[in-house]
Coordinates of C-alpha atoms in Angstrom, one line a residue:
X573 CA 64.1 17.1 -52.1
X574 CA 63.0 20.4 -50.2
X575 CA 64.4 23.3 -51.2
X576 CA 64.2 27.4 -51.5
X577 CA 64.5 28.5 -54.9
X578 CA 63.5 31.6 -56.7
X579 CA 62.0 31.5 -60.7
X580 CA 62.7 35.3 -60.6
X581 CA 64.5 38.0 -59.2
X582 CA 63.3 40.0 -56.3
X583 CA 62.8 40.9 -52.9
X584 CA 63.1 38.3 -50.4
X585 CA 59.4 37.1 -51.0
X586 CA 60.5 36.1 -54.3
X587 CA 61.8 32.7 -52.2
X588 CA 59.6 29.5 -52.4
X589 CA 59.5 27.1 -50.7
X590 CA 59.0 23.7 -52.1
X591 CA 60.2 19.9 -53.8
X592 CA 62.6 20.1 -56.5
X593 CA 64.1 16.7 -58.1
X594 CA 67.0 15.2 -57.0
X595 CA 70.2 16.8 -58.6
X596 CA 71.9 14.2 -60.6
X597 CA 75.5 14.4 -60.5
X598 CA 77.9 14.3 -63.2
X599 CA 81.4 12.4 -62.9
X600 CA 83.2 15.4 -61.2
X601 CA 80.6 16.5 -58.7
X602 CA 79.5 15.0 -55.5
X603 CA 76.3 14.9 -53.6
X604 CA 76.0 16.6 -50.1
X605 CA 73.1 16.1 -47.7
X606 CA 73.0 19.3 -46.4
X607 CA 73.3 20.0 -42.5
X608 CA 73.9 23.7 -42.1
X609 CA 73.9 26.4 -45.0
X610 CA 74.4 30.1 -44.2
X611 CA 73.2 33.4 -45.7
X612 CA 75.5 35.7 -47.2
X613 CA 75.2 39.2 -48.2
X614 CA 76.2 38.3 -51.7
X615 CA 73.1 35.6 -51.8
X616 CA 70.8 38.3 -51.2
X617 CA 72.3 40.6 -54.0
X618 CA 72.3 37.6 -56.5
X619 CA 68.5 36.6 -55.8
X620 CA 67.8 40.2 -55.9
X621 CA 69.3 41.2 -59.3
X622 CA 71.3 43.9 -57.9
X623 CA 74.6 41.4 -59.1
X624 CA 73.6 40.3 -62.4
X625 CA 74.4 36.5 -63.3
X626 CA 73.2 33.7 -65.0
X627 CA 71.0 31.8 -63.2
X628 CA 69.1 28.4 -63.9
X629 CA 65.6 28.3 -63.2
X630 CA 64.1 27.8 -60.6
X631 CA 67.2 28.9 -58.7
X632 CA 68.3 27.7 -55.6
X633 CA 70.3 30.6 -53.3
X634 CA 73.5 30.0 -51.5
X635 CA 76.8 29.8 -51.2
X636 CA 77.6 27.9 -47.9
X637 CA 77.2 24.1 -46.9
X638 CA 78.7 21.3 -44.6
X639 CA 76.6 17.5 -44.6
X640 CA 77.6 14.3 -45.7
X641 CA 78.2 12.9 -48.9
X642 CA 75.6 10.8 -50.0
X643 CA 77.2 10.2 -53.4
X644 CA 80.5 10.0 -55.2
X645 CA 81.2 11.1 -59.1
X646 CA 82.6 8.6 -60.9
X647 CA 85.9 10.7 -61.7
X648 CA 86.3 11.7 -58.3
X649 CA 89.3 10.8 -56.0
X650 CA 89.6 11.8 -51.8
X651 CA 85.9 11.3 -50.9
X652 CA 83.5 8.3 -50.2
X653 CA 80.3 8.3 -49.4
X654 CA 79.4 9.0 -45.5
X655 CA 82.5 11.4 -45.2
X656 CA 81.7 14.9 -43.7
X657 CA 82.4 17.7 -45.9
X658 CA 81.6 21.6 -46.0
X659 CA 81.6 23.9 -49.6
X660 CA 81.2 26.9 -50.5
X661 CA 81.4 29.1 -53.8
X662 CA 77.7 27.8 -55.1
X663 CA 74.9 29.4 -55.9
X664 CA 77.3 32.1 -58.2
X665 CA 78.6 32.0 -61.9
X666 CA 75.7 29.5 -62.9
X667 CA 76.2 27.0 -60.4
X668 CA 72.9 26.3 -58.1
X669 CA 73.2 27.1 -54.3
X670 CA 72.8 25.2 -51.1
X671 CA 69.7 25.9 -49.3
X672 CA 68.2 22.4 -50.2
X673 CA 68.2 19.1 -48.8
X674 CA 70.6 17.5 -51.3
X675 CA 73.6 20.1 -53.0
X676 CA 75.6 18.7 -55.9
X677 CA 79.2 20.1 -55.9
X678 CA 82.3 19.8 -58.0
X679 CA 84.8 18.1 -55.9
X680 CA 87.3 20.9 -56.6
X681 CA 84.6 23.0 -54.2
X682 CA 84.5 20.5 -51.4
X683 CA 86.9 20.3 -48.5
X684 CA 86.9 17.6 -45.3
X685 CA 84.9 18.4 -42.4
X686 CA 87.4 17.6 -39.3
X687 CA 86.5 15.8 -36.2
X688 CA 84.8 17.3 -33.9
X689 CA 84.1 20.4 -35.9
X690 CA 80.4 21.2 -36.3
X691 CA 78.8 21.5 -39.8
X692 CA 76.9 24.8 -37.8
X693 CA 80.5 26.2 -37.8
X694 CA 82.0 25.0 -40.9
X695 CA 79.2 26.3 -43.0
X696 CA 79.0 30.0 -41.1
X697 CA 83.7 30.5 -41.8
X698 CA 82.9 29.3 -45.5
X699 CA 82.5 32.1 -47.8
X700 CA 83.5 34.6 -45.1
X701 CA 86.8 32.8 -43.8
X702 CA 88.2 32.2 -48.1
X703 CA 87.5 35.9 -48.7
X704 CA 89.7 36.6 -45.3
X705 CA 92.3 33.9 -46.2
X706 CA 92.7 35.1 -49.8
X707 CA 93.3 38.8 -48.6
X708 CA 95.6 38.2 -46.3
X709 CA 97.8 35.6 -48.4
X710 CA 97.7 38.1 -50.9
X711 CA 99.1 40.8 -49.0
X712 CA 101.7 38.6 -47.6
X713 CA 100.2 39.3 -44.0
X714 CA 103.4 38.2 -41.5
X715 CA 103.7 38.1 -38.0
X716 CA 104.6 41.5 -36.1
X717 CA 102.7 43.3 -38.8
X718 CA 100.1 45.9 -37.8
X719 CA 96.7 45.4 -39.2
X720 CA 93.4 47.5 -39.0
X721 CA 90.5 46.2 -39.7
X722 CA 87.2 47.8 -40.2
X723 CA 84.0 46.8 -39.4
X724 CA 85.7 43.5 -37.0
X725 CA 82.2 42.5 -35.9
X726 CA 81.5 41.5 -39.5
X727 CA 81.3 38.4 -41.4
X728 CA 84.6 38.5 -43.4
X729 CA 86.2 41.2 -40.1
X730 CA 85.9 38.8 -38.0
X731 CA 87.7 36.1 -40.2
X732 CA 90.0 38.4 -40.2
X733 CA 90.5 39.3 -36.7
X734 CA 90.8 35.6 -35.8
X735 CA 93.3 34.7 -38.9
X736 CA 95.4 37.3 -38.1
X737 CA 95.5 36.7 -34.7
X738 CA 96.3 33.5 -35.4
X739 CA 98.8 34.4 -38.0
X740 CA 100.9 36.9 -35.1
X741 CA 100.0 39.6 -36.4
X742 CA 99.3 43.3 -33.9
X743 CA 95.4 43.0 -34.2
X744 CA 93.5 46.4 -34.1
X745 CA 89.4 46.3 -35.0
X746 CA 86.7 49.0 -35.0
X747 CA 83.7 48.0 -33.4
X748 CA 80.6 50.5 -33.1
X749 CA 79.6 50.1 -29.3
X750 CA 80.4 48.1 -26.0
X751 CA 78.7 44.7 -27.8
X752 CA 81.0 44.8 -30.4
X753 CA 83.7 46.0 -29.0
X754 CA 83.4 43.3 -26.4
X755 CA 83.0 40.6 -28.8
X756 CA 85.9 41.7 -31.2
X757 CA 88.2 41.4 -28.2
X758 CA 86.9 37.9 -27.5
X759 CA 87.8 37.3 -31.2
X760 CA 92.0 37.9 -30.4
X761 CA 91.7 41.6 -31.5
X762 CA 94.6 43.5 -29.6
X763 CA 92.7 46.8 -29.4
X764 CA 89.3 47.9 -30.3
X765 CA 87.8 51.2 -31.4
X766 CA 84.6 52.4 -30.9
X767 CA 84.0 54.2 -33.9
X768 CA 80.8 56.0 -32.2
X769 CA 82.7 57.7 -29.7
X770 CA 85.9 58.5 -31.0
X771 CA 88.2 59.2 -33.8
X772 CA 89.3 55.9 -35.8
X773 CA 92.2 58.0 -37.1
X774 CA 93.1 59.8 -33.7
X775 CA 93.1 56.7 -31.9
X776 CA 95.7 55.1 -34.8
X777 CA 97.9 58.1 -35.0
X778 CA 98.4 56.9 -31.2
X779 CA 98.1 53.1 -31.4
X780 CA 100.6 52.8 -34.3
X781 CA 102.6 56.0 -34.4
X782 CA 104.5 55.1 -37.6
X783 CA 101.4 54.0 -39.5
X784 CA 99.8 50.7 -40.1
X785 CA 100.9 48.0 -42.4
X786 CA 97.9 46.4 -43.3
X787 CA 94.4 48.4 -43.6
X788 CA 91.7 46.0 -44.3
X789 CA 88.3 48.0 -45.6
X790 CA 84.9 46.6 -45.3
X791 CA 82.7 49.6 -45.8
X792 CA 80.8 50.1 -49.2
X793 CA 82.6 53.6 -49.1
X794 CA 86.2 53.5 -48.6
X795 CA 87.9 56.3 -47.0
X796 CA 91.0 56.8 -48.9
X797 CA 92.0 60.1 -47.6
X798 CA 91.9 58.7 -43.5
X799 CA 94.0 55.5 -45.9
X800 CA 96.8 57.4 -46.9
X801 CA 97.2 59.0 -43.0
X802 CA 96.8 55.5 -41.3
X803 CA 99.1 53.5 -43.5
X804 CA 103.1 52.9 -43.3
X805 CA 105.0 53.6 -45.8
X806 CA 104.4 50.7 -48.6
X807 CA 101.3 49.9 -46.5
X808 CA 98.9 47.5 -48.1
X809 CA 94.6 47.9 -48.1
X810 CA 92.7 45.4 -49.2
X811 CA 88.8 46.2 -50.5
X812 CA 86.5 43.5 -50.6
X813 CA 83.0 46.0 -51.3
X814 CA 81.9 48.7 -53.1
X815 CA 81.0 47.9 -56.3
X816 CA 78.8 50.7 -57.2
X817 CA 81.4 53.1 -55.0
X818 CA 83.2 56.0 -57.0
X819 CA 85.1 57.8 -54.5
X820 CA 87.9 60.4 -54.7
X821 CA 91.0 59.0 -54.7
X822 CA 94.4 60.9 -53.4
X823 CA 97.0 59.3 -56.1
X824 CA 99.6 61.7 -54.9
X825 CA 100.2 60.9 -51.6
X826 CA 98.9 57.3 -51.8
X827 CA 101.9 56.8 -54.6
X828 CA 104.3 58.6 -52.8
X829 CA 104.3 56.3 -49.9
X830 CA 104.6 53.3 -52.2
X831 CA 101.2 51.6 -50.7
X832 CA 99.3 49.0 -52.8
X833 CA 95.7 48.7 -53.2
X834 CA 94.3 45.3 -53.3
X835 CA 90.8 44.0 -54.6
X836 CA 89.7 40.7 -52.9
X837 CA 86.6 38.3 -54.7
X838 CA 85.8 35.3 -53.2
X839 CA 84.3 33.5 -56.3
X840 CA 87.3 34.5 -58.7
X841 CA 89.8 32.6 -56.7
X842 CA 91.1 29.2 -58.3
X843 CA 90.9 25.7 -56.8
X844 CA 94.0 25.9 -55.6
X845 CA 93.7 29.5 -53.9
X846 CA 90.7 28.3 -52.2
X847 CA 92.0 24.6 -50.8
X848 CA 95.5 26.3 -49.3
X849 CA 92.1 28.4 -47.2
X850 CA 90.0 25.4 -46.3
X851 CA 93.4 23.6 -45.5
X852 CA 94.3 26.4 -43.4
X853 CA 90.8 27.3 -41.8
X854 CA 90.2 23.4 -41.0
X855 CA 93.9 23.8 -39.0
X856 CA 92.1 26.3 -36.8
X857 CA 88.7 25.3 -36.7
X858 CA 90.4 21.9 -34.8
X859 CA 92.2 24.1 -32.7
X860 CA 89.8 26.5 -31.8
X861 CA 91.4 29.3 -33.0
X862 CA 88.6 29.8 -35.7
X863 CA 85.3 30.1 -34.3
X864 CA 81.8 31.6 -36.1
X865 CA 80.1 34.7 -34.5
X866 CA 76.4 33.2 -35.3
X867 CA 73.4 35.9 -35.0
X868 CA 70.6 33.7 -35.7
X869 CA 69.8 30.0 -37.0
X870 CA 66.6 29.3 -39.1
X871 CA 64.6 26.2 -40.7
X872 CA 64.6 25.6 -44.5
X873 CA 61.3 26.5 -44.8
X874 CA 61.9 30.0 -42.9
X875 CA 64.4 30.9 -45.8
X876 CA 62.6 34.2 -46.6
X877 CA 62.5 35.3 -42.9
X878 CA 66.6 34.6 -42.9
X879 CA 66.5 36.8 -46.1
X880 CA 65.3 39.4 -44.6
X881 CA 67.0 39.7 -42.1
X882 CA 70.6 39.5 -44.0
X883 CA 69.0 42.2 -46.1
X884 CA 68.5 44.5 -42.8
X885 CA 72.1 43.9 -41.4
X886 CA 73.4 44.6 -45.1
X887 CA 71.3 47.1 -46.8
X888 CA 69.8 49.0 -44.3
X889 CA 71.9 48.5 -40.9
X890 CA 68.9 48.0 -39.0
X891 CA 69.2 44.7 -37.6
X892 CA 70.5 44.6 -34.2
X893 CA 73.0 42.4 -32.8
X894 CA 75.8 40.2 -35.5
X895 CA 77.2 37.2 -36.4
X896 CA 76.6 35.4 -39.4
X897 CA 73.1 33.6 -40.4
X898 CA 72.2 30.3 -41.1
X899 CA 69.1 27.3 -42.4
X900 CA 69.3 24.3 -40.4
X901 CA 68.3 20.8 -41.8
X902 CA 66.2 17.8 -39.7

């Protein structure tokens, strides 16, 4: 099979591209011939080293894929071969990834593809839709509620504009510029803020007078001081970044208003934790009420140009435009 793989950490260049064997199953797993894949920022920090794991060499990067199954385990119940699936958690904690032609999976992992859904658009809500699902199950996000969410242009933020939405909940997402703004409302946000031309805080203090029940934070540096002044009183935030971020924290205030903090990782979640999201995100995928913002699609064998590029959008903010990234497959 083709594939992209990696026999060492490193910049994107590290990425070959190349046959590997077949992966042979084992009675739990099935075998997915991959249709779409996407590129997640936590790929890029995994081939690069910057998340340390252990990784089986060569390595194949990726978390994200929807195909067919080509093959059935012999302990596995639900699928058949020709079904149309999507996956995600690969490519982390020892497992290999998806960008190849055929992805072996453990059927705990794998999760229908529904009619008239494209694998495209399954594969680019995988990683990014769980994360949004598990933080806002684990906040108990109801209808009515206010929720803030920063950076709702994102990958995960825009999950999480579209799942709340969909959930009833008041809807408010920053956005920097008319683009994003523009695209956020598209997505069932409520109201947007430009966060280049004005005051995130200002503009809450007047959009939600009494504080917000829900703050979710995308940034790599979380602002708990503007926190403590935009949430209700037992307002919840949920992180989902900053690992290398030591910030001051204002335990005071923050305890005196009885909020929670609450720390969101995609590939901790259990089986069950993650089928109650696919369950869920297939619901709205069929109706439409879960759609992918897409940036940019690539080939297999232009896997180290898609690299890149996450790397810009991620690291260095340089990348114009949004949505999430993906390798196509003939």
């Amino acid at each position: 099979m083709k594939a992209a793989f990696i026999q060492h950490t490193g910049p994107p260049d590290v990425i070959q591209i190349g046959d590997l064997p077949d992966p042979q199953i084992s009675p739990e797993q099935v075998l997915i011939r991959s249709e779409a894949a996407a590129v997640n920022p936590i790929d890029t920090y995994v081939r690069r080293g910057t998340v340390a794991m252990d990784l089986p060499t060569p390595f194949i990067p990726g978390s994200d894929v929807a195909g067919t199954v080509v093959q059935v385990g012999s302990n596995v119940t639900g699928f058949r071969t020709g079904d149309r699936v999507w996956a995600t958690n690969q490519g982390l904690l020892g497992r290999q990834g998806t960008l190849s032609q055929l992805v072996a999976v453990d059927a705990k992992w794998v999760y229908e593809l529904p009619d008239g859904v494209e694998a495209a658009d399954a594969a680019a809500c995988a990683l990014t839709g769980v994360t949004a699902h598990l933080g806002l199950t684990r906040v108990g996000a109801k209808a009515n509620e206010t929720i803030l969410v920063i950076g709702a242009s994102g990958g995960v933020g825009s999950m999480v504009v579209q799942m709340a939405n969909a959930l009833g909940l008041k809807v408010i997402g920053t956005a920097g510029g008319p683009e994003k703004r523009d695209a956020v409302i598209k997505l069932g946000a409520d109201e947007v803020i430009d966060y280049l031309n004005s005051s995130i805080l200002d503009q809450i203090q007047q959009l939600a007078p009494e504080g917000i029940e829900i703050l979710w934070e995308t940034r790599r540096e979380p602002d708990f001081e503007f926190a403590v002044q935009a949430l209700a009183h037992r307002g919840r935030m949920i992180l989902m970044a900053g690992r290398d971020a030591r910030p001051e924290f204002p335990v005071g205030p923050f305890y005196v208003n009885e909020c929670s903090l609450h720390g969101v990782v995609m590939f901790k979640a259990t089986a069950d934790e993650m089928r109650q999201a696919a369950d869920d995100m297939n619901g709205w995928l069929s109706s439409g009420q879960l759609k992918p913002l897409v940036r940019k699609s690539f080939p297999l064998d232009q896997a180290v140009a898609a690299h890149q590029l996450q790397e810009k959008a991620t690291l260095e903010g340089t990348a114009a435009g949004m949505g999430k990234i993906l390798i196509h497959f003939p």
